[in-house]
């Protein structure tokens, strides 16, 4: 799917009204399978806006950290964070 400079994409409506959010959009917004989004109808603009619902802060933080440390497991990331905080507290 071609993404235009204005960060728009043309989507096709499938069976039961389903559309697929382009992969690049999902990656940039950190949207994963099972995440919830909200559809907002802007009737005056003949538009539907899809908005990512904010997950709890820990999930958001882990999502960001997994992008920064893609080769580490959640447990490894948490251990590194703990170690960093312990070192910081000792200073």
PDB file of C-alpha atoms in Angstrom:
ATOM      1  CA  UNK A   1       0.000   0.000   0.000  1.00  0.00           C
ATOM      2  CA  UNK A   2       1.338   3.421  -0.979  1.00  0.00           C
ATOM      3  CA  UNK A   3       1.560   6.010   1.826  1.00  0.00           C
ATOM      4  CA  UNK A   4       1.306   9.563   0.566  1.00  0.00           C
ATOM      5  CA  UNK A   5       3.409  12.363   2.074  1.00  0.00           C
ATOM      6  CA  UNK A   6       0.401  13.654   4.020  1.00  0.00           C
ATOM      7  CA  UNK A   7       0.313  10.313   5.827  1.00  0.00           C
ATOM      8  CA  UNK A   8      -2.873   9.201   4.182  1.00  0.00           C
ATOM      9  CA  UNK A   9      -3.695   5.802   2.798  1.00  0.00           C
ATOM     10  CA  UNK A  10      -6.559   4.635   0.638  1.00  0.00           C
ATOM     11  CA  UNK A  11      -8.297   1.692   2.311  1.00  0.00           C
ATOM     12  CA  UNK A  12     -10.780  -0.798   0.924  1.00  0.00           C
ATOM     13  CA  UNK A  13     -13.863  -1.724   2.930  1.00  0.00           C
ATOM     14  CA  UNK A  14     -14.154  -5.512   3.132  1.00  0.00           C
ATOM     15  CA  UNK A  15     -16.881  -7.886   4.263  1.00  0.00           C
ATOM     16  CA  UNK A  16     -18.791  -6.685   7.348  1.00  0.00           C
ATOM     17  CA  UNK A  17     -17.279  -3.195   6.960  1.00  0.00           C
ATOM     18  CA  UNK A  18     -13.753  -4.256   7.910  1.00  0.00           C
ATOM     19  CA  UNK A  19     -10.718  -2.185   6.930  1.00  0.00           C
ATOM     20  CA  UNK A  20      -7.053  -2.863   7.565  1.00  0.00           C
ATOM     21  CA  UNK A  21      -4.868  -0.182   9.131  1.00  0.00           C
ATOM     22  CA  UNK A  22      -1.666  -0.069   7.051  1.00  0.00           C
ATOM     23  CA  UNK A  23       1.358  -1.796   8.596  1.00  0.00           C
ATOM     24  CA  UNK A  24       3.457   1.400   8.598  1.00  0.00           C
ATOM     25  CA  UNK A  25       0.720   3.226  10.522  1.00  0.00           C
ATOM     26  CA  UNK A  26       0.401   0.385  13.054  1.00  0.00           C
ATOM     27  CA  UNK A  27       4.159   0.277  13.574  1.00  0.00           C
ATOM     28  CA  UNK A  28       4.519   4.042  13.991  1.00  0.00           C
ATOM     29  CA  UNK A  29       1.663   4.167  16.495  1.00  0.00           C
ATOM     30  CA  UNK A  30       2.671   0.980  18.303  1.00  0.00           C
ATOM     31  CA  UNK A  31      -0.621  -0.751  17.515  1.00  0.00           C
ATOM     32  CA  UNK A  32      -0.495  -4.523  18.029  1.00  0.00           C
ATOM     33  CA  UNK A  33      -2.992  -7.326  17.573  1.00  0.00           C
ATOM     34  CA  UNK A  34      -5.599  -7.156  20.328  1.00  0.00           C
ATOM     35  CA  UNK A  35      -5.148  -3.422  20.980  1.00  0.00           C
ATOM     36  CA  UNK A  36      -8.296  -1.349  21.075  1.00  0.00           C
ATOM     37  CA  UNK A  37      -8.956   1.640  18.854  1.00  0.00           C
ATOM     38  CA  UNK A  38     -11.886   4.020  18.797  1.00  0.00           C
ATOM     39  CA  UNK A  39     -13.788   5.049  15.674  1.00  0.00           C
ATOM     40  CA  UNK A  40     -14.989   8.648  15.705  1.00  0.00           C
ATOM     41  CA  UNK A  41     -17.614   9.721  13.160  1.00  0.00           C
ATOM     42  CA  UNK A  42     -17.118  13.221  11.760  1.00  0.00           C
ATOM     43  CA  UNK A  43     -20.282  13.382   9.721  1.00  0.00           C
ATOM     44  CA  UNK A  44     -19.829  17.032   8.701  1.00  0.00           C
ATOM     45  CA  UNK A  45     -16.499  16.067   7.084  1.00  0.00           C
ATOM     46  CA  UNK A  46     -17.735  12.687   5.802  1.00  0.00           C
ATOM     47  CA  UNK A  47     -14.907  11.109   7.778  1.00  0.00           C
ATOM     48  CA  UNK A  48     -14.205   8.343  10.235  1.00  0.00           C
ATOM     49  CA  UNK A  49     -11.182   8.931  12.465  1.00  0.00           C
ATOM     50  CA  UNK A  50      -9.496   5.948  14.087  1.00  0.00           C
ATOM     51  CA  UNK A  51      -7.916   6.830  17.420  1.00  0.00           C
ATOM     52  CA  UNK A  52      -5.665   4.540  19.444  1.00  0.00           C
ATOM     53  CA  UNK A  53      -6.954   4.040  22.972  1.00  0.00           C
ATOM     54  CA  UNK A  54      -4.306   4.625  25.599  1.00  0.00           C
ATOM     55  CA  UNK A  55      -3.273   1.435  27.333  1.00  0.00           C
ATOM     56  CA  UNK A  56      -2.123   1.489  30.888  1.00  0.00           C
ATOM     57  CA  UNK A  57       1.212   3.256  31.298  1.00  0.00           C
ATOM     58  CA  UNK A  58       3.211   0.082  31.913  1.00  0.00           C
ATOM     59  CA  UNK A  59       2.055  -1.473  28.646  1.00  0.00           C
ATOM     60  CA  UNK A  60       2.898   1.760  26.822  1.00  0.00           C
ATOM     61  CA  UNK A  61       6.347   1.870  28.373  1.00  0.00           C
ATOM     62  CA  UNK A  62       7.042  -1.768  27.515  1.00  0.00           C
ATOM     63  CA  UNK A  63       5.878  -1.182  23.945  1.00  0.00           C
ATOM     64  CA  UNK A  64       8.353   1.681  23.566  1.00  0.00           C
ATOM     65  CA  UNK A  65      11.157  -0.271  25.241  1.00  0.00           C
ATOM     66  CA  UNK A  66      10.550  -3.291  22.994  1.00  0.00           C
ATOM     67  CA  UNK A  67      11.124  -1.019  20.005  1.00  0.00           C
ATOM     68  CA  UNK A  68      14.321   0.338  21.573  1.00  0.00           C
ATOM     69  CA  UNK A  69      15.525  -3.142  22.634  1.00  0.00           C
ATOM     70  CA  UNK A  70      13.955  -5.433  20.008  1.00  0.00           C
ATOM     71  CA  UNK A  71      16.175  -8.423  20.839  1.00  0.00           C
ATOM     72  CA  UNK A  72      15.373  -8.501  24.562  1.00  0.00           C
ATOM     73  CA  UNK A  73      12.497 -10.196  26.335  1.00  0.00           C
ATOM     74  CA  UNK A  74      10.178  -8.255  28.638  1.00  0.00           C
ATOM     75  CA  UNK A  75      11.879  -9.906  31.614  1.00  0.00           C
ATOM     76  CA  UNK A  76      15.338  -8.836  30.396  1.00  0.00           C
ATOM     77  CA  UNK A  77      14.124  -5.272  29.860  1.00  0.00           C
ATOM     78  CA  UNK A  78      12.576  -5.157  33.349  1.00  0.00           C
ATOM     79  CA  UNK A  79      15.796  -6.502  34.909  1.00  0.00           C
ATOM     80  CA  UNK A  80      17.862  -3.851  33.134  1.00  0.00           C
ATOM     81  CA  UNK A  81      15.469  -1.135  34.301  1.00  0.00           C
ATOM     82  CA  UNK A  82      15.652  -2.376  37.896  1.00  0.00           C
ATOM     83  CA  UNK A  83      19.441  -2.477  37.760  1.00  0.00           C
ATOM     84  CA  UNK A  84      19.534   1.041  36.331  1.00  0.00           C
ATOM     85  CA  UNK A  85      17.255   2.382  39.061  1.00  0.00           C
ATOM     86  CA  UNK A  86      19.313   0.649  41.760  1.00  0.00           C
ATOM     87  CA  UNK A  87      22.510   2.190  40.392  1.00  0.00           C
ATOM     88  CA  UNK A  88      20.811   5.588  40.196  1.00  0.00           C
ATOM     89  CA  UNK A  89      19.583   5.297  43.806  1.00  0.00           C
ATOM     90  CA  UNK A  90      23.104   4.501  45.021  1.00  0.00           C
ATOM     91  CA  UNK A  91      24.534   7.719  43.547  1.00  0.00           C
TER      92      UNK A  91
END
